PDB file of C-alpha atoms and ligand atoms in Angstrom:
ATOM      1  CA  MET A  28     -47.889  17.780 100.421  1.00  0.00           C
ATOM      2  CA  THR A  29     -49.495  18.757  97.903  1.00  0.00           C
ATOM      3  CA  ASP A  30     -53.120  17.939  96.547  1.00  0.00           C
ATOM      4  CA  LEU A  31     -50.987  15.004  94.707  1.00  0.00           C
ATOM      5  CA  GLY A  32     -50.337  13.718  97.821  1.00  0.00           C
ATOM      6  CA  LEU A  33     -46.456  14.483  97.081  1.00  0.00           C
ATOM      7  CA  PRO A  34     -43.674  16.762  98.921  1.00  0.00           C
ATOM      8  CA  ASP A  35     -44.012  20.089  97.108  1.00  0.00           C
ATOM      9  CA  ASP A  36     -40.594  20.007  95.635  1.00  0.00           C
ATOM     10  CA  ILE A  37     -41.343  17.345  93.308  1.00  0.00           C
ATOM     11  CA  LEU A  38     -41.019  18.638  89.717  1.00  0.00           C
ATOM     12  CA  ALA A  39     -41.153  15.247  87.944  1.00  0.00           C
ATOM     13  CA  CYS A  40     -43.022  11.693  88.295  1.00  0.00           C
ATOM     14  CA  LEU A  41     -41.464   8.289  86.828  1.00  0.00           C
ATOM     15  CA  PHE A  42     -43.809   5.519  86.408  1.00  0.00           C
ATOM     16  CA  ASP A  43     -43.021   1.984  86.028  1.00  0.00           C
ATOM     17  CA  LEU A  44     -45.363   0.273  83.473  1.00  0.00           C
ATOM     18  CA  ASP A  45     -46.488  -3.178  84.215  1.00  0.00           C
ATOM     19  CA  GLY A  46     -48.407  -3.041  87.520  1.00  0.00           C
ATOM     20  CA  VAL A  47     -48.698   0.505  87.936  1.00  0.00           C
ATOM     21  CA  VAL A  48     -50.148   1.985  84.426  1.00  0.00           C
ATOM     22  CA  THR A  49     -51.131  -1.397  83.083  1.00  0.00           C
ATOM     23  CA  LYS A  50     -52.980  -4.461  84.404  1.00  0.00           C
ATOM     24  CA  THR A  51     -50.190  -6.343  82.365  1.00  0.00           C
ATOM     25  CA  ALA A  52     -48.105  -7.524  85.765  1.00  0.00           C
ATOM     26  CA  VAL A  53     -50.790 -10.416  86.211  1.00  0.00           C
ATOM     27  CA  VAL A  54     -50.089 -11.530  82.218  1.00  0.00           C
ATOM     28  CA  HIS A  55     -46.440 -11.302  83.208  1.00  0.00           C
ATOM     29  CA  ALA A  56     -46.919 -13.300  86.243  1.00  0.00           C
ATOM     30  CA  ALA A  57     -48.824 -15.901  84.314  1.00  0.00           C
ATOM     31  CA  ALA A  58     -46.795 -16.347  81.069  1.00  0.00           C
ATOM     32  CA  TRP A  59     -43.641 -16.727  83.296  1.00  0.00           C
ATOM     33  CA  LYS A  60     -45.378 -19.508  85.542  1.00  0.00           C
ATOM     34  CA  GLU A  61     -46.685 -21.078  82.295  1.00  0.00           C
ATOM     35  CA  LEU A  62     -42.641 -21.112  80.966  1.00  0.00           C
ATOM     36  CA  PHE A  63     -40.931 -22.158  84.493  1.00  0.00           C
ATOM     37  CA  ASP A  64     -43.446 -24.897  85.282  1.00  0.00           C
ATOM     38  CA  ALA A  65     -43.040 -26.471  82.041  1.00  0.00           C
ATOM     39  CA  PHE A  66     -39.424 -26.054  81.910  1.00  0.00           C
ATOM     40  CA  LEU A  67     -39.210 -27.718  85.780  1.00  0.00           C
ATOM     41  CA  ARG A  68     -41.660 -30.245  85.197  1.00  0.00           C
ATOM     42  CA  GLY A  69     -39.625 -31.665  82.047  1.00  0.00           C
ATOM     43  CA  ARG A  70     -36.588 -31.355  84.026  1.00  0.00           C
ATOM     44  CA  ASP A  71     -37.802 -32.942  87.232  1.00  0.00           C
ATOM     45  CA  GLY A  72     -40.581 -35.020  86.447  1.00  0.00           C
ATOM     46  CA  ASP A  73     -43.454 -35.415  89.283  1.00  0.00           C
ATOM     47  CA  ALA A  74     -40.817 -34.195  91.770  1.00  0.00           C
ATOM     48  CA  PHE A  75     -40.913 -30.803  90.518  1.00  0.00           C
ATOM     49  CA  ARG A  76     -41.716 -27.555  92.751  1.00  0.00           C
ATOM     50  CA  PRO A  77     -43.603 -25.244  90.924  1.00  0.00           C
ATOM     51  CA  PHE A  78     -43.026 -21.464  90.477  1.00  0.00           C
ATOM     52  CA  THR A  79     -45.221 -19.797  92.970  1.00  0.00           C
ATOM     53  CA  ALA A  80     -46.470 -15.911  93.430  1.00  0.00           C
ATOM     54  CA  THR A  81     -43.476 -15.519  95.619  1.00  0.00           C
ATOM     55  CA  ASP A  82     -41.138 -16.573  93.114  1.00  0.00           C
ATOM     56  CA  TYR A  83     -42.584 -13.897  90.787  1.00  0.00           C
ATOM     57  CA  ASP A  84     -42.621 -11.034  93.520  1.00  0.00           C
ATOM     58  CA  ARG A  85     -39.076 -12.194  94.840  1.00  0.00           C
ATOM     59  CA  TYR A  86     -37.063 -13.166  91.865  1.00  0.00           C
ATOM     60  CA  VAL A  87     -38.848 -12.033  88.656  1.00  0.00           C
ATOM     61  CA  ASP A  88     -41.199  -9.035  88.496  1.00  0.00           C
ATOM     62  CA  GLY A  89     -39.449  -5.788  87.569  1.00  0.00           C
ATOM     63  CA  ARG A  90     -36.221  -7.068  86.315  1.00  0.00           C
ATOM     64  CA  PRO A  91     -35.316  -7.144  82.722  1.00  0.00           C
ATOM     65  CA  ARG A  92     -36.090 -10.665  81.165  1.00  0.00           C
ATOM     66  CA  ALA A  93     -33.083 -12.222  81.140  1.00  0.00           C
ATOM     67  CA  ALA A  94     -32.365 -11.190  84.721  1.00  0.00           C
ATOM     68  CA  GLY A  95     -35.971 -12.642  85.781  1.00  0.00           C
ATOM     69  CA  VAL A  96     -34.651 -16.249  84.275  1.00  0.00           C
ATOM     70  CA  ARG A  97     -31.076 -16.031  85.615  1.00  0.00           C
ATOM     71  CA  THR A  98     -32.223 -15.167  89.388  1.00  0.00           C
ATOM     72  CA  PHE A  99     -35.114 -17.647  89.448  1.00  0.00           C
ATOM     73  CA  LEU A 100     -33.266 -20.512  88.220  1.00  0.00           C
ATOM     74  CA  ALA A 101     -30.419 -19.726  90.629  1.00  0.00           C
ATOM     75  CA  SER A 102     -32.864 -19.611  93.699  1.00  0.00           C
ATOM     76  CA  ARG A 103     -33.146 -23.262  92.655  1.00  0.00           C
ATOM     77  CA  GLY A 104     -29.702 -24.080  92.249  1.00  0.00           C
ATOM     78  CA  ILE A 105     -29.977 -24.319  88.566  1.00  0.00           C
ATOM     79  CA  ALA A 106     -27.299 -22.306  86.337  1.00  0.00           C
ATOM     80  CA  LEU A 107     -27.937 -22.564  82.500  1.00  0.00           C
ATOM     81  CA  PRO A 108     -25.662 -20.994  79.743  1.00  0.00           C
ATOM     82  CA  GLU A 109     -26.413 -17.678  78.706  1.00  0.00           C
ATOM     83  CA  GLY A 110     -26.892 -18.786  74.832  1.00  0.00           C
ATOM     84  CA  ALA A 111     -27.727 -15.461  72.400  1.00  0.00           C
ATOM     85  CA  PRO A 112     -30.597 -12.875  72.362  1.00  0.00           C
ATOM     86  CA  ASP A 113     -31.538 -14.418  69.097  1.00  0.00           C
ATOM     87  CA  ASP A 114     -31.837 -18.191  70.449  1.00  0.00           C
ATOM     88  CA  PRO A 115     -34.931 -19.863  69.196  1.00  0.00           C
ATOM     89  CA  PRO A 116     -37.837 -19.741  72.095  1.00  0.00           C
ATOM     90  CA  GLY A 117     -37.195 -22.440  74.316  1.00  0.00           C
ATOM     91  CA  THR A 118     -33.770 -23.237  74.084  1.00  0.00           C
ATOM     92  CA  ARG A 119     -32.167 -24.517  77.317  1.00  0.00           C
ATOM     93  CA  THR A 120     -30.679 -20.967  77.392  1.00  0.00           C
ATOM     94  CA  VAL A 121     -31.257 -17.873  79.761  1.00  0.00           C
ATOM     95  CA  HIS A 122     -32.157 -16.098  76.581  1.00  0.00           C
ATOM     96  CA  GLY A 123     -34.002 -19.282  74.968  1.00  0.00           C
ATOM     97  CA  LEU A 124     -36.009 -19.344  77.986  1.00  0.00           C
ATOM     98  CA  GLY A 125     -36.589 -15.617  78.200  1.00  0.00           C
ATOM     99  CA  ASN A 126     -37.716 -15.592  74.465  1.00  0.00           C
ATOM    100  CA  ARG A 127     -40.080 -18.449  75.107  1.00  0.00           C
ATOM    101  CA  LYS A 128     -41.513 -16.085  77.770  1.00  0.00           C
ATOM    102  CA  ASN A 129     -41.850 -13.420  75.711  1.00  0.00           C
ATOM    103  CA  GLU A 130     -44.103 -15.504  73.016  1.00  0.00           C
ATOM    104  CA  LEU A 131     -46.201 -16.773  75.814  1.00  0.00           C
ATOM    105  CA  LEU A 132     -46.723 -13.013  77.024  1.00  0.00           C
ATOM    106  CA  LEU A 133     -47.417 -11.749  73.701  1.00  0.00           C
ATOM    107  CA  ALA A 134     -49.521 -14.429  72.868  1.00  0.00           C
ATOM    108  CA  ARG A 135     -51.746 -13.826  75.766  1.00  0.00           C
ATOM    109  CA  ILE A 136     -51.728 -10.100  74.965  1.00  0.00           C
ATOM    110  CA  ARG A 137     -52.920 -10.609  71.330  1.00  0.00           C
ATOM    111  CA  ALA A 138     -55.858 -12.906  72.951  1.00  0.00           C
ATOM    112  CA  ASP A 139     -56.944 -10.852  75.866  1.00  0.00           C
ATOM    113  CA  GLY A 140     -55.582  -7.345  75.127  1.00  0.00           C
ATOM    114  CA  VAL A 141     -54.338  -4.820  77.116  1.00  0.00           C
ATOM    115  CA  ALA A 142     -56.293  -3.013  80.271  1.00  0.00           C
ATOM    116  CA  ALA A 143     -55.102   0.304  82.137  1.00  0.00           C
ATOM    117  CA  TYR A 144     -55.786   1.351  85.605  1.00  0.00           C
ATOM    118  CA  ASP A 145     -57.885   4.339  85.269  1.00  0.00           C
ATOM    119  CA  GLY A 146     -56.864   5.734  88.619  1.00  0.00           C
ATOM    120  CA  THR A 147     -53.383   5.784  87.286  1.00  0.00           C
ATOM    121  CA  LEU A 148     -54.314   7.582  83.876  1.00  0.00           C
ATOM    122  CA  HIS A 149     -56.254  10.201  85.875  1.00  0.00           C
ATOM    123  CA  TYR A 150     -53.616  10.844  88.330  1.00  0.00           C
ATOM    124  CA  ILE A 151     -51.023  11.305  85.624  1.00  0.00           C
ATOM    125  CA  GLU A 152     -53.336  13.575  83.760  1.00  0.00           C
ATOM    126  CA  ALA A 153     -53.474  15.587  87.167  1.00  0.00           C
ATOM    127  CA  VAL A 154     -49.894  15.532  87.278  1.00  0.00           C
ATOM    128  CA  ARG A 155     -49.375  16.911  84.124  1.00  0.00           C
ATOM    129  CA  ALA A 156     -51.884  19.748  84.503  1.00  0.00           C
ATOM    130  CA  ARG A 157     -49.934  20.987  87.177  1.00  0.00           C
ATOM    131  CA  GLY A 158     -46.961  21.265  85.227  1.00  0.00           C
ATOM    132  CA  LEU A 159     -44.937  18.217  86.715  1.00  0.00           C
ATOM    133  CA  ARG A 160     -43.300  16.304  83.986  1.00  0.00           C
ATOM    134  CA  THR A 161     -43.465  12.559  83.556  1.00  0.00           C
ATOM    135  CA  ALA A 162     -41.477   9.375  82.481  1.00  0.00           C
ATOM    136  CA  ILE A 163     -42.333   6.113  81.837  1.00  0.00           C
ATOM    137  CA  VAL A 164     -39.515   3.453  83.368  1.00  0.00           C
ATOM    138  CA  SER A 165     -39.900  -0.025  82.612  1.00  0.00           C
ATOM    139  CA  SER A 166     -37.548  -3.122  81.922  1.00  0.00           C
ATOM    140  CA  SER A 167     -40.382  -4.393  79.001  1.00  0.00           C
ATOM    141  CA  ALA A 168     -39.040  -4.227  75.857  1.00  0.00           C
ATOM    142  CA  ASN A 169     -43.027  -4.373  74.692  1.00  0.00           C
ATOM    143  CA  CYS A 170     -43.301  -0.824  76.353  1.00  0.00           C
ATOM    144  CA  ARG A 171     -43.649   0.907  73.548  1.00  0.00           C
ATOM    145  CA  ASP A 172     -46.520  -1.518  71.957  1.00  0.00           C
ATOM    146  CA  VAL A 173     -48.420  -1.858  75.146  1.00  0.00           C
ATOM    147  CA  LEU A 174     -48.628   1.975  75.775  1.00  0.00           C
ATOM    148  CA  ARG A 175     -49.597   2.377  72.154  1.00  0.00           C
ATOM    149  CA  SER A 176     -52.279  -0.105  72.465  1.00  0.00           C
ATOM    150  CA  ILE A 177     -53.902   1.799  75.467  1.00  0.00           C
ATOM    151  CA  GLY A 178     -53.386   5.277  73.692  1.00  0.00           C
ATOM    152  CA  ALA A 179     -51.182   6.422  76.635  1.00  0.00           C
ATOM    153  CA  GLU A 180     -48.081   7.271  74.644  1.00  0.00           C
ATOM    154  CA  GLY A 181     -48.708  11.008  74.821  1.00  0.00           C
ATOM    155  CA  LEU A 182     -48.901  10.923  78.630  1.00  0.00           C
ATOM    156  CA  PHE A 183     -45.103  10.582  79.227  1.00  0.00           C
ATOM    157  CA  ASP A 184     -42.424  13.178  78.088  1.00  0.00           C
ATOM    158  CA  VAL A 185     -39.615  10.701  78.347  1.00  0.00           C
ATOM    159  CA  ARG A 186     -39.566   6.639  77.828  1.00  0.00           C
ATOM    160  CA  VAL A 187     -36.665   4.708  79.112  1.00  0.00           C
ATOM    161  CA  ASP A 188     -38.062   0.635  78.596  1.00  0.00           C
ATOM    162  CA  GLY A 189     -36.115  -2.582  77.970  1.00  0.00           C
ATOM    163  CA  VAL A 190     -35.195  -1.511  74.437  1.00  0.00           C
ATOM    164  CA  VAL A 191     -33.679   1.825  75.305  1.00  0.00           C
ATOM    165  CA  ALA A 192     -31.672   0.145  78.293  1.00  0.00           C
ATOM    166  CA  ALA A 193     -30.329  -2.190  75.779  1.00  0.00           C
ATOM    167  CA  GLU A 194     -29.207   0.382  73.172  1.00  0.00           C
ATOM    168  CA  ARG A 195     -27.307   2.483  76.012  1.00  0.00           C
ATOM    169  CA  GLY A 196     -26.315  -0.330  77.726  1.00  0.00           C
ATOM    170  CA  LEU A 197     -28.003   0.427  81.298  1.00  0.00           C
ATOM    171  CA  PRO A 198     -28.201  -1.826  83.657  1.00  0.00           C
ATOM    172  CA  GLY A 199     -32.014  -2.954  84.361  1.00  0.00           C
ATOM    173  CA  LYS A 200     -33.974  -2.680  87.952  1.00  0.00           C
ATOM    174  CA  PRO A 201     -32.914  -3.238  90.803  1.00  0.00           C
ATOM    175  CA  GLU A 202     -30.096  -1.091  89.792  1.00  0.00           C
ATOM    176  CA  PRO A 203     -30.914   2.627  89.387  1.00  0.00           C
ATOM    177  CA  ASP A 204     -30.052   3.504  86.168  1.00  0.00           C
ATOM    178  CA  THR A 205     -33.141   3.507  84.257  1.00  0.00           C
ATOM    179  CA  PHE A 206     -34.626   6.055  86.519  1.00  0.00           C
ATOM    180  CA  LEU A 207     -31.505   8.246  86.550  1.00  0.00           C
ATOM    181  CA  ALA A 208     -31.651   8.004  82.814  1.00  0.00           C
ATOM    182  CA  ALA A 209     -35.138   9.206  82.577  1.00  0.00           C
ATOM    183  CA  ALA A 210     -34.430  11.975  85.255  1.00  0.00           C
ATOM    184  CA  ARG A 211     -31.680  13.336  83.597  1.00  0.00           C
ATOM    185  CA  GLU A 212     -33.811  13.392  80.291  1.00  0.00           C
ATOM    186  CA  LEU A 213     -36.394  15.332  82.092  1.00  0.00           C
ATOM    187  CA  GLY A 214     -33.859  17.817  83.650  1.00  0.00           C
ATOM    188  CA  VAL A 215     -34.563  17.423  87.080  1.00  0.00           C
ATOM    189  CA  PRO A 216     -32.479  15.741  89.917  1.00  0.00           C
ATOM    190  CA  PRO A 217     -33.296  12.832  91.494  1.00  0.00           C
ATOM    191  CA  ALA A 218     -34.055  14.088  94.872  1.00  0.00           C
ATOM    192  CA  ARG A 219     -36.629  16.403  93.066  1.00  0.00           C
ATOM    193  CA  ALA A 220     -38.421  13.368  91.251  1.00  0.00           C
ATOM    194  CA  ALA A 221     -40.975  11.085  92.599  1.00  0.00           C
ATOM    195  CA  VAL A 222     -40.865   7.069  91.694  1.00  0.00           C
ATOM    196  CA  PHE A 223     -43.909   4.745  91.224  1.00  0.00           C
ATOM    197  CA  GLU A 224     -43.383   1.031  91.668  1.00  0.00           C
ATOM    198  CA  ASP A 225     -45.193  -1.748  92.530  1.00  0.00           C
ATOM    199  CA  ALA A 226     -42.257  -4.537  92.333  1.00  0.00           C
ATOM    200  CA  LEU A 227     -39.459  -4.995  95.046  1.00  0.00           C
ATOM    201  CA  ALA A 228     -36.921  -4.865  92.244  1.00  0.00           C
ATOM    202  CA  GLY A 229     -38.140  -1.479  91.143  1.00  0.00           C
ATOM    203  CA  MET A 230     -38.758  -0.082  94.648  1.00  0.00           C
ATOM    204  CA  ASP A 231     -34.830  -1.050  95.150  1.00  0.00           C
ATOM    205  CA  ALA A 232     -34.026   0.903  92.301  1.00  0.00           C
ATOM    206  CA  GLY A 233     -35.635   3.697  93.318  1.00  0.00           C
ATOM    207  CA  LEU A 234     -34.086   3.709  96.865  1.00  0.00           C
ATOM    208  CA  ALA A 235     -30.559   3.233  95.183  1.00  0.00           C
ATOM    209  CA  GLY A 236     -30.831   6.231  92.979  1.00  0.00           C
ATOM    210  CA  GLY A 237     -31.706   8.613  95.733  1.00  0.00           C
ATOM    211  CA  PHE A 238     -35.290   9.771  94.409  1.00  0.00           C
ATOM    212  CA  GLY A 239     -37.116  12.186  96.359  1.00  0.00           C
ATOM    213  CA  TYR A 240     -40.349  10.084  97.053  1.00  0.00           C
ATOM    214  CA  LEU A 241     -41.246   6.462  96.552  1.00  0.00           C
ATOM    215  CA  VAL A 242     -44.388   5.417  96.158  1.00  0.00           C
ATOM    216  CA  GLY A 243     -45.461   1.873  96.375  1.00  0.00           C
ATOM    217  CA  VAL A 244     -48.271   0.147  94.333  1.00  0.00           C
ATOM    218  CA  ASP A 245     -49.399  -2.809  96.345  1.00  0.00           C
ATOM    219  CA  ARG A 246     -51.685  -5.052  93.861  1.00  0.00           C
ATOM    220  CA  ALA A 247     -50.781  -8.102  95.345  1.00  0.00           C
ATOM    221  CA  GLY A 248     -51.352  -7.669  99.193  1.00  0.00           C
ATOM    222  CA  GLN A 249     -47.247  -6.771  99.598  1.00  0.00           C
ATOM    223  CA  ALA A 250     -47.472  -3.564 101.452  1.00  0.00           C
ATOM    224  CA  GLU A 251     -45.117  -4.367 104.462  1.00  0.00           C
ATOM    225  CA  ALA A 252     -42.616  -5.881 101.788  1.00  0.00           C
ATOM    226  CA  LEU A 253     -42.829  -2.306  99.532  1.00  0.00           C
ATOM    227  CA  HIS A 254     -42.137  -0.707 102.925  1.00  0.00           C
ATOM    228  CA  ALA A 255     -39.480  -2.820 103.835  1.00  0.00           C
ATOM    229  CA  HIS A 256     -37.903  -2.168 100.343  1.00  0.00           C
ATOM    230  CA  GLY A 257     -38.177   1.841 100.889  1.00  0.00           C
ATOM    231  CA  ALA A 258     -41.510   2.884 100.328  1.00  0.00           C
ATOM    232  CA  ASP A 259     -42.458   6.379 101.613  1.00  0.00           C
ATOM    233  CA  ARG A 260     -46.464   5.388 101.195  1.00  0.00           C
ATOM    234  CA  VAL A 261     -48.093   2.316 100.137  1.00  0.00           C
ATOM    235  CA  VAL A 262     -51.367   2.819  97.822  1.00  0.00           C
ATOM    236  CA  THR A 263     -53.507   0.559  96.489  1.00  0.00           C
ATOM    237  CA  ASP A 264     -54.169   2.475  93.268  1.00  0.00           C
ATOM    238  CA  LEU A 265     -53.078   6.295  92.680  1.00  0.00           C
ATOM    239  CA  ALA A 266     -56.666   7.652  93.153  1.00  0.00           C
ATOM    240  CA  GLU A 267     -55.773   7.529  96.865  1.00  0.00           C
ATOM    241  CA  LEU A 268     -53.045  10.218  96.276  1.00  0.00           C
ATOM    242  CA  GLY A 269     -55.583  12.583  95.255  1.00  0.00           C
ATOM    243  CA  PRO A 270     -56.106  15.366  93.505  1.00  0.00           C
ATOM    244  CA  ARG A 271     -59.837  15.380  95.282  1.00  0.00           C
ATOM    245  CA  ALA A 272     -62.602  16.388  92.473  1.00  0.00           C
TER     246      ALA A 272
HETATM  247 MG1   MG B 312     -44.013  -3.284  87.477  1.00  0.00          MG
END
């Protein structure tokens, strides 16, 4: 192992955004809860069962927006028409609910700003200083704006996010395609790349892609689940990996 806490044949590091680089996983979770609780209450009245943190971890976190809507509603036995990507926010379709969620998310980000995990930023700087290549791999369509808002665009050689995936027709996490595309663009075989993820769907993607080392970032007390989904190592902050000052 190197002083970065990685096997010494690793040449590239692929980082998830929300929950790994930025503290936006909690903002996403809050926006999803606002969306689904309003939807379920409108449908079931007082008999409604709220959207929980477990629902977020299992069905939504890490997935592309429309897949998050579809997967959670399916868990409650609800199927909505797909609709169209430009459905007005709040339309009773998969895309309409997804667009409403994005509206709620952006309102929260505008009000509160975006904060980064310093431990992650320092780690990425150390990774780059040792000559490893870096990519950001996110399901988010807001990835570029979020990176720009924290001044971190320059930390990544390659970006594969929700916008790039849609342009190239790549399926999102838990499929491995977005991570594989990033590794290919960096010119590094998957076995020589490490994946850093906080979401179970993201860990599934790393495992399915045959990546050399999987680091689970446990921000929500789900270390055991991250291990069960394939993590080689679980940390609560990337500073735990090194390097020692
Ligand atoms: Mg994440």
